[in-house]
mmCIF file of C-alpha atoms in Angstrom:
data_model
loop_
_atom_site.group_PDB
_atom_site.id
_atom_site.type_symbol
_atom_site.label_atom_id
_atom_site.label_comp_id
_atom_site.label_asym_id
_atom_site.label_seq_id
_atom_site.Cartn_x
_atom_site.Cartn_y
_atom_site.Cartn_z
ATOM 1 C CA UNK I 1 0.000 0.000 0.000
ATOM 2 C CA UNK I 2 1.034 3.456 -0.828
ATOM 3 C CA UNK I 3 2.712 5.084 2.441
ATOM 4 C CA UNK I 4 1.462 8.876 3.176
ATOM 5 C CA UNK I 5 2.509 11.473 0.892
ATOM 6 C CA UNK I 6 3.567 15.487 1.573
ATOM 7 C CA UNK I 7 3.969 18.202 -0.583
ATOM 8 C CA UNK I 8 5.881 19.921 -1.308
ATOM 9 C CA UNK I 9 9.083 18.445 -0.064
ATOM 10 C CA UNK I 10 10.629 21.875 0.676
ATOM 11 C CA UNK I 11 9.110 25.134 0.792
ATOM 12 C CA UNK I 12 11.260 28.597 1.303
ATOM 13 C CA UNK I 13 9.134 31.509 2.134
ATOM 14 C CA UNK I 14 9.485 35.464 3.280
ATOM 15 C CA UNK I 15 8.609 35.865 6.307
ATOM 16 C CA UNK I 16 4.718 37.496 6.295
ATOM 17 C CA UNK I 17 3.428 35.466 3.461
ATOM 18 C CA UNK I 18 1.497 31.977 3.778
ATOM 19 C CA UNK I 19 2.657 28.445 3.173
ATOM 20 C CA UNK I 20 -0.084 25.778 2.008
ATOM 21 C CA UNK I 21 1.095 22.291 2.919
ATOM 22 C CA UNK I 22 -0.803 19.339 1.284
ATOM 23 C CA UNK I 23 -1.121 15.364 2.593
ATOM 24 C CA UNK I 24 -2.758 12.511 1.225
ATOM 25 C CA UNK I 25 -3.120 9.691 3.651
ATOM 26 C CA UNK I 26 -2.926 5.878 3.771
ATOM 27 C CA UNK I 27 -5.812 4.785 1.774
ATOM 28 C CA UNK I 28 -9.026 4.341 3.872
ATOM 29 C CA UNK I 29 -7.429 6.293 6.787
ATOM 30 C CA UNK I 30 -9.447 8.604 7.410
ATOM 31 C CA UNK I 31 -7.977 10.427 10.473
ATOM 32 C CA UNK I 32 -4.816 12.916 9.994
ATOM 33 C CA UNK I 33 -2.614 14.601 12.253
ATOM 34 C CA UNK I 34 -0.280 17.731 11.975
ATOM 35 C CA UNK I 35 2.816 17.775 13.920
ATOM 36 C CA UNK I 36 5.607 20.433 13.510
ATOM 37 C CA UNK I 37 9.396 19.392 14.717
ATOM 38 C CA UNK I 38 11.503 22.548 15.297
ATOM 39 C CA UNK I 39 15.141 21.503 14.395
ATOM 40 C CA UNK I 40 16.402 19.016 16.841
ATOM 41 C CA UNK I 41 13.694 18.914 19.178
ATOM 42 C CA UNK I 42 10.565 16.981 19.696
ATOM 43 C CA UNK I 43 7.271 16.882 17.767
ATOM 44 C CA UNK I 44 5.028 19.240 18.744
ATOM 45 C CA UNK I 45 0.598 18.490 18.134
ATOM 46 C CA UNK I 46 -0.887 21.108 15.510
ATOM 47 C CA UNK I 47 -4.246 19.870 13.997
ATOM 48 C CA UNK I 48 -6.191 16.504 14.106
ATOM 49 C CA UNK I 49 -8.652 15.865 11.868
ATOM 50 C CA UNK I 50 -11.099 13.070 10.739
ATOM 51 C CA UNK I 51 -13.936 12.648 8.709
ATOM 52 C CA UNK I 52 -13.469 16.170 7.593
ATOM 53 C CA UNK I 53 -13.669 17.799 10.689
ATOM 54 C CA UNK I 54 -11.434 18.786 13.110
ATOM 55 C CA UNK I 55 -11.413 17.224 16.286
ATOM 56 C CA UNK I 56 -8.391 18.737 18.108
ATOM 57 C CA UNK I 57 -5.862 21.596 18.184
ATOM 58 C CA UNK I 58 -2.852 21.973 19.573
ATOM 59 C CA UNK I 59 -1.194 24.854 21.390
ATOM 60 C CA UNK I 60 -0.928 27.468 18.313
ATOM 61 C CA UNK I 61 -2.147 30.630 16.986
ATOM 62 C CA UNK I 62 -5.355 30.961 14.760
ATOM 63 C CA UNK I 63 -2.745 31.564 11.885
ATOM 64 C CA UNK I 64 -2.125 27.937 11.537
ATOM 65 C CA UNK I 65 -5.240 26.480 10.178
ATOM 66 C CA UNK I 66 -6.139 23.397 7.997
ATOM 67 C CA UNK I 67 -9.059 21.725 6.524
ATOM 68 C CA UNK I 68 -9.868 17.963 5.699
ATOM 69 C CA UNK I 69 -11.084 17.132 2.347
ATOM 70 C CA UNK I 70 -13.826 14.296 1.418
ATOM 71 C CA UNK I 71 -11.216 12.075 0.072
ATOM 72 C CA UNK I 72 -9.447 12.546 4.018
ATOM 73 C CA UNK I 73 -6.488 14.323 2.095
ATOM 74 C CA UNK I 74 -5.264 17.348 4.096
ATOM 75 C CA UNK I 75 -4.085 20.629 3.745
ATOM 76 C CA UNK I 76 -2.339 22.776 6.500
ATOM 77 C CA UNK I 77 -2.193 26.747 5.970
ATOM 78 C CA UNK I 78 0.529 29.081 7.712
ATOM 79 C CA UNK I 79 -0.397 32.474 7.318
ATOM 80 C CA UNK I 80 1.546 35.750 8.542
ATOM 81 C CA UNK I 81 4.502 33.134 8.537
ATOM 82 C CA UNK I 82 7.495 34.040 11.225
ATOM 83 C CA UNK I 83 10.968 33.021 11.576
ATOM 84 C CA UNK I 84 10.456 30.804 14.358
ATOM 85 C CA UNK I 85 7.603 29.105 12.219
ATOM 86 C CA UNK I 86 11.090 27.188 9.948
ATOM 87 C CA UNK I 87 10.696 23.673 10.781
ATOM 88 C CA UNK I 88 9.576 19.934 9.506
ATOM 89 C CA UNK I 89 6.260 19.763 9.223
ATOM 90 C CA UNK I 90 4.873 16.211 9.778
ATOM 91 C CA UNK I 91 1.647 14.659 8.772
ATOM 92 C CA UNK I 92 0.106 11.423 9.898
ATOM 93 C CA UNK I 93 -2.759 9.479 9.284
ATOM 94 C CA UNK I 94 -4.444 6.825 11.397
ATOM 95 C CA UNK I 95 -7.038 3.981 10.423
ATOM 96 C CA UNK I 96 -9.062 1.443 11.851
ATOM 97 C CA UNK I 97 -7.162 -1.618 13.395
ATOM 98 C CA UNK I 98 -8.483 -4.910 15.167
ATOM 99 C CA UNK I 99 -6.929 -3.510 18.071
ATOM 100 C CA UNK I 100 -9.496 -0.609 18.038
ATOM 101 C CA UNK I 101 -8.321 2.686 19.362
ATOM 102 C CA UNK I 102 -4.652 1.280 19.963
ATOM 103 C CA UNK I 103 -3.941 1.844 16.308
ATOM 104 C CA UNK I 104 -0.471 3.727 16.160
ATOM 105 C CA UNK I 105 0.736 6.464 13.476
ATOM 106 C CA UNK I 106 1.756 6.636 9.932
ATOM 107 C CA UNK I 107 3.932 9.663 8.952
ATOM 108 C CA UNK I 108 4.961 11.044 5.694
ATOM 109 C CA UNK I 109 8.239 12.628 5.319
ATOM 110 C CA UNK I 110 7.649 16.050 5.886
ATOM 111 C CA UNK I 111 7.452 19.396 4.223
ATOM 112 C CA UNK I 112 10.815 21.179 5.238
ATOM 113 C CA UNK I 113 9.738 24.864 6.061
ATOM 114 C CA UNK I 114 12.165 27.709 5.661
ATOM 115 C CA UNK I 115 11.198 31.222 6.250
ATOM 116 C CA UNK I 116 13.431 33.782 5.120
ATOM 117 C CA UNK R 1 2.771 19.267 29.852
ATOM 118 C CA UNK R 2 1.801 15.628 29.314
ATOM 119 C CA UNK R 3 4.175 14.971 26.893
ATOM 120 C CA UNK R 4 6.642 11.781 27.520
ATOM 121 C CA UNK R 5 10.387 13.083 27.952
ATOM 122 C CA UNK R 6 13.143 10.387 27.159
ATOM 123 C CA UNK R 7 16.081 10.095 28.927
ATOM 124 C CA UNK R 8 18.878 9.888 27.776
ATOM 125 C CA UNK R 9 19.251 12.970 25.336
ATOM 126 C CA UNK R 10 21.877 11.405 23.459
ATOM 127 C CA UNK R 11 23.064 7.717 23.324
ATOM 128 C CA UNK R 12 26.590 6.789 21.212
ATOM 129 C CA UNK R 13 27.691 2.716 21.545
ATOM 130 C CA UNK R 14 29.128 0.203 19.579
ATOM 131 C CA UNK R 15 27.755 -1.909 17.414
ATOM 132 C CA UNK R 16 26.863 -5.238 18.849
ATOM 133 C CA UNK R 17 26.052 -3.734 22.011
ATOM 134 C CA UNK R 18 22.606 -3.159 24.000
ATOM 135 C CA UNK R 19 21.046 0.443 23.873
ATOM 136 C CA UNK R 20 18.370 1.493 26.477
ATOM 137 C CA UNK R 21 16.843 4.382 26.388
ATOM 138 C CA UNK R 22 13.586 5.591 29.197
ATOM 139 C CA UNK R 23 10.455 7.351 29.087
ATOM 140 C CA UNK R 24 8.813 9.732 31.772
ATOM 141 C CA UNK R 25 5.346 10.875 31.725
ATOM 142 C CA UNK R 26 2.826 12.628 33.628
ATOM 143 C CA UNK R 27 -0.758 11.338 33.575
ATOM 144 C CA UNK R 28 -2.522 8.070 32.934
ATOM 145 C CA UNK R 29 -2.445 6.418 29.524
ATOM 146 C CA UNK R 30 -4.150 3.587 27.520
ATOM 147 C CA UNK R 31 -0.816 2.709 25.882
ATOM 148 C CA UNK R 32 2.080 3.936 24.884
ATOM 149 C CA UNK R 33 4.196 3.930 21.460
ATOM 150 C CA UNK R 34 7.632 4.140 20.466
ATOM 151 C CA UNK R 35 8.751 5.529 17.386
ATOM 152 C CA UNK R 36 12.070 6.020 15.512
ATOM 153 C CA UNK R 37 13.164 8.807 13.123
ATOM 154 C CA UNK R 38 15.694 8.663 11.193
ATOM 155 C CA UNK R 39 17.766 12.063 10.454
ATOM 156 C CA UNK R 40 14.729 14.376 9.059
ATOM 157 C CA UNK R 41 12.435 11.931 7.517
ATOM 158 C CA UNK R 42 8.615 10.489 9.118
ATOM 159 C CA UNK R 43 8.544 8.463 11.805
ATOM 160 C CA UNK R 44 8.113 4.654 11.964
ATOM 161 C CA UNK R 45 5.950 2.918 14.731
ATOM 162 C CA UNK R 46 8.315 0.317 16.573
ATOM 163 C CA UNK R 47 5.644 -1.410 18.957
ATOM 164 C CA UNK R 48 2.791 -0.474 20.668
ATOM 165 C CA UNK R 49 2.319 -1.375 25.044
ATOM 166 C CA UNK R 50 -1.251 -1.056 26.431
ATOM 167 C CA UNK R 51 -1.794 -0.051 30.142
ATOM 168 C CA UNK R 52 -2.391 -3.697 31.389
ATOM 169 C CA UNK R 53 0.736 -4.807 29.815
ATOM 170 C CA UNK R 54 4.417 -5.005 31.828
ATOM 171 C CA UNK R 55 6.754 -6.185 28.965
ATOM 172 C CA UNK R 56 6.631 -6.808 24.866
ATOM 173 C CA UNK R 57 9.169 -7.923 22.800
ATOM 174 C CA UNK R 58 9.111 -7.348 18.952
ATOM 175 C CA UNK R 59 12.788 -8.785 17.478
ATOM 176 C CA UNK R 60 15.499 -7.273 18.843
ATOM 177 C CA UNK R 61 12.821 -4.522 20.631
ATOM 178 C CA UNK R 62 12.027 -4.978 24.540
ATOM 179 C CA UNK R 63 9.661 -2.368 26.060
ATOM 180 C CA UNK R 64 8.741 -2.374 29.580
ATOM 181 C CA UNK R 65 6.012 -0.437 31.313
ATOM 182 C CA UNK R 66 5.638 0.747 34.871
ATOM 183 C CA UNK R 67 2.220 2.653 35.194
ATOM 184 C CA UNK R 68 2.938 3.471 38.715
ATOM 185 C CA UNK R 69 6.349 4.951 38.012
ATOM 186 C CA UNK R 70 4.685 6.486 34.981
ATOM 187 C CA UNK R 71 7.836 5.349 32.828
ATOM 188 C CA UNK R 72 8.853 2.571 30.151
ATOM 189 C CA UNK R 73 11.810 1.531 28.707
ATOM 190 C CA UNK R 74 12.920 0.430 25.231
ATOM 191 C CA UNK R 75 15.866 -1.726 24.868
ATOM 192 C CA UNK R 76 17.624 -2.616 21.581
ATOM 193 C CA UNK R 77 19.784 -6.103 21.726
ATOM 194 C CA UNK R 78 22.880 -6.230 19.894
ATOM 195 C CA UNK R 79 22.771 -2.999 18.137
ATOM 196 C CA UNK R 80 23.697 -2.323 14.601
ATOM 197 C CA UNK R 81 24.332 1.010 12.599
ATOM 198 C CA UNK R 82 21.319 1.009 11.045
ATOM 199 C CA UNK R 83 19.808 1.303 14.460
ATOM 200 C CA UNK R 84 21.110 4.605 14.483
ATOM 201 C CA UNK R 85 18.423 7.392 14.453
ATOM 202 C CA UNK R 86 15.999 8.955 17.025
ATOM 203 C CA UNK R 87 13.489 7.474 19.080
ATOM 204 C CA UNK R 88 10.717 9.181 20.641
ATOM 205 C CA UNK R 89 7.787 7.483 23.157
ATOM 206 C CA UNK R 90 4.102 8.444 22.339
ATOM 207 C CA UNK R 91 1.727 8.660 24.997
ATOM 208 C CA UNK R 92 -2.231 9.117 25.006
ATOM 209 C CA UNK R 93 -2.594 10.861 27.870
ATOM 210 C CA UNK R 94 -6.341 8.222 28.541
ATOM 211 C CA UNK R 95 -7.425 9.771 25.341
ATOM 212 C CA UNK R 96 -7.095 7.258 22.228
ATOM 213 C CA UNK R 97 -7.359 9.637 19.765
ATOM 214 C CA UNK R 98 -4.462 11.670 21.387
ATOM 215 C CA UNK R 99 -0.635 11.235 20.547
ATOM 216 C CA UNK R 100 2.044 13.269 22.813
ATOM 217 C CA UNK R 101 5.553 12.829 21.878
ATOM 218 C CA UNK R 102 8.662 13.371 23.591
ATOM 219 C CA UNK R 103 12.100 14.807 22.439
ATOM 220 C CA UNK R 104 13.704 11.632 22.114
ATOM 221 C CA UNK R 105 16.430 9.909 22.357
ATOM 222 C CA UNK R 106 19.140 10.093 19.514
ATOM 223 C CA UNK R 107 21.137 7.058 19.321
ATOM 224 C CA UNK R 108 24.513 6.896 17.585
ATOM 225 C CA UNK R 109 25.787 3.473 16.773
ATOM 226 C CA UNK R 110 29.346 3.167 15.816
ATOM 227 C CA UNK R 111 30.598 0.456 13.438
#
């Protein structure tokens, strides 16, 4: 089965304009997550969503928003971007699994933000 | 914060030898994950311990739990260099739809 898939790979932006960052999940997941992982440090939550609506939100300002399409792909928005907003941003989807809830993660490789 | 922190920060061994590496965390949990990351790609689930569980082996992967120290621990046997990335633990905080991550461990093993 296909894996999850970001895009772009890398993204270099001025600081004040917005970054779009797409996902497509596992097939038939149909719950993503947003994580963003400052260089060298731990993954911090964003955005969950699933079956196009989103169910959680991390610690972060209104300018980082998302939406959840009908075919579960995912799209996460940075607007106003800042300096301190460079960093890998990490998507994950989640399915169903006999275990029920206990299902773990699948990440995509990230979308390397730079902001200039 | 309910985020699991690992301990150590930073792990460097030789190949053929064991690597252990702990997790802290704060509140209850349904289970907990561990993950590895190798140098700026996704992560990759390792193995998966519920709350009723003590120990699980996957390989050359041991994870124990201790809900009443709040902690686990993931052991590697008879590392190799490919083992070499980071490793973060995943809690739930009792929420299954939740996933808080640590800052991991990042494990150097030398050929």
């Amino acid at each position: 089965e296909a894996g999850v898939t970001q895009s772009p790979t890398h993204l270099i932006k001025t600081r004040g304009q917005q970054a779009t960052l797409r996902c497509s999940p596992i097939s038939g997941h149909t719950s993503v997550y947003w994580y963003q992982q400052a260089l060298g440090l731990g993954l911090q939550f964003l955005l969950w969503y699933d079956e196009g609506e989103e169910r959680n939100r991390g610690n972060f300002p209104p300018r980082f928003s998302g939406r959840q399409f009908p075919n579960y792909s995912s799209e996460l928005n940075v607007n106003a971007l800042e300096l301190e907003d460079s960093a890998l941003y990490l998507c994950a989807s989640r399915g169903d699994h006999p275990w029920g809830y206990n299902s773990p993660l699948h990440f995509g490789n990230g979308t390397r933000l730079t902001v200039t | 914060s309910q985020q699991g922190e690992e301990d150590p920060q930073a792990l460097s061994i030789q190949e053929g030898e064991n690597a252990t590496m702990n997790c802290s965390y704060k509140t209850s949990i349904n289970n907990l994950q561990w993950y590895r990351q190798n140098s700026g790609r996704g992560l990759v689930h390792l193995i998966l311990i519920r709350s009723n569980e003590r120990e699980k082996h996957s390989g050359r992967l041991r994870v124990t739990l201790d809900t009443s120290k709040k902690s686990s621990s993931l052991l590697i046997t008879a590392s190799r260099a490919a083992d070499t990335a980071s490793y973060f633990c995943a809690t739930d905080g009792g929420n299954f739809n939740k996933f808080y991550f640590g800052s991991g461990t990042k494990l150097n093993v030398k050929p």
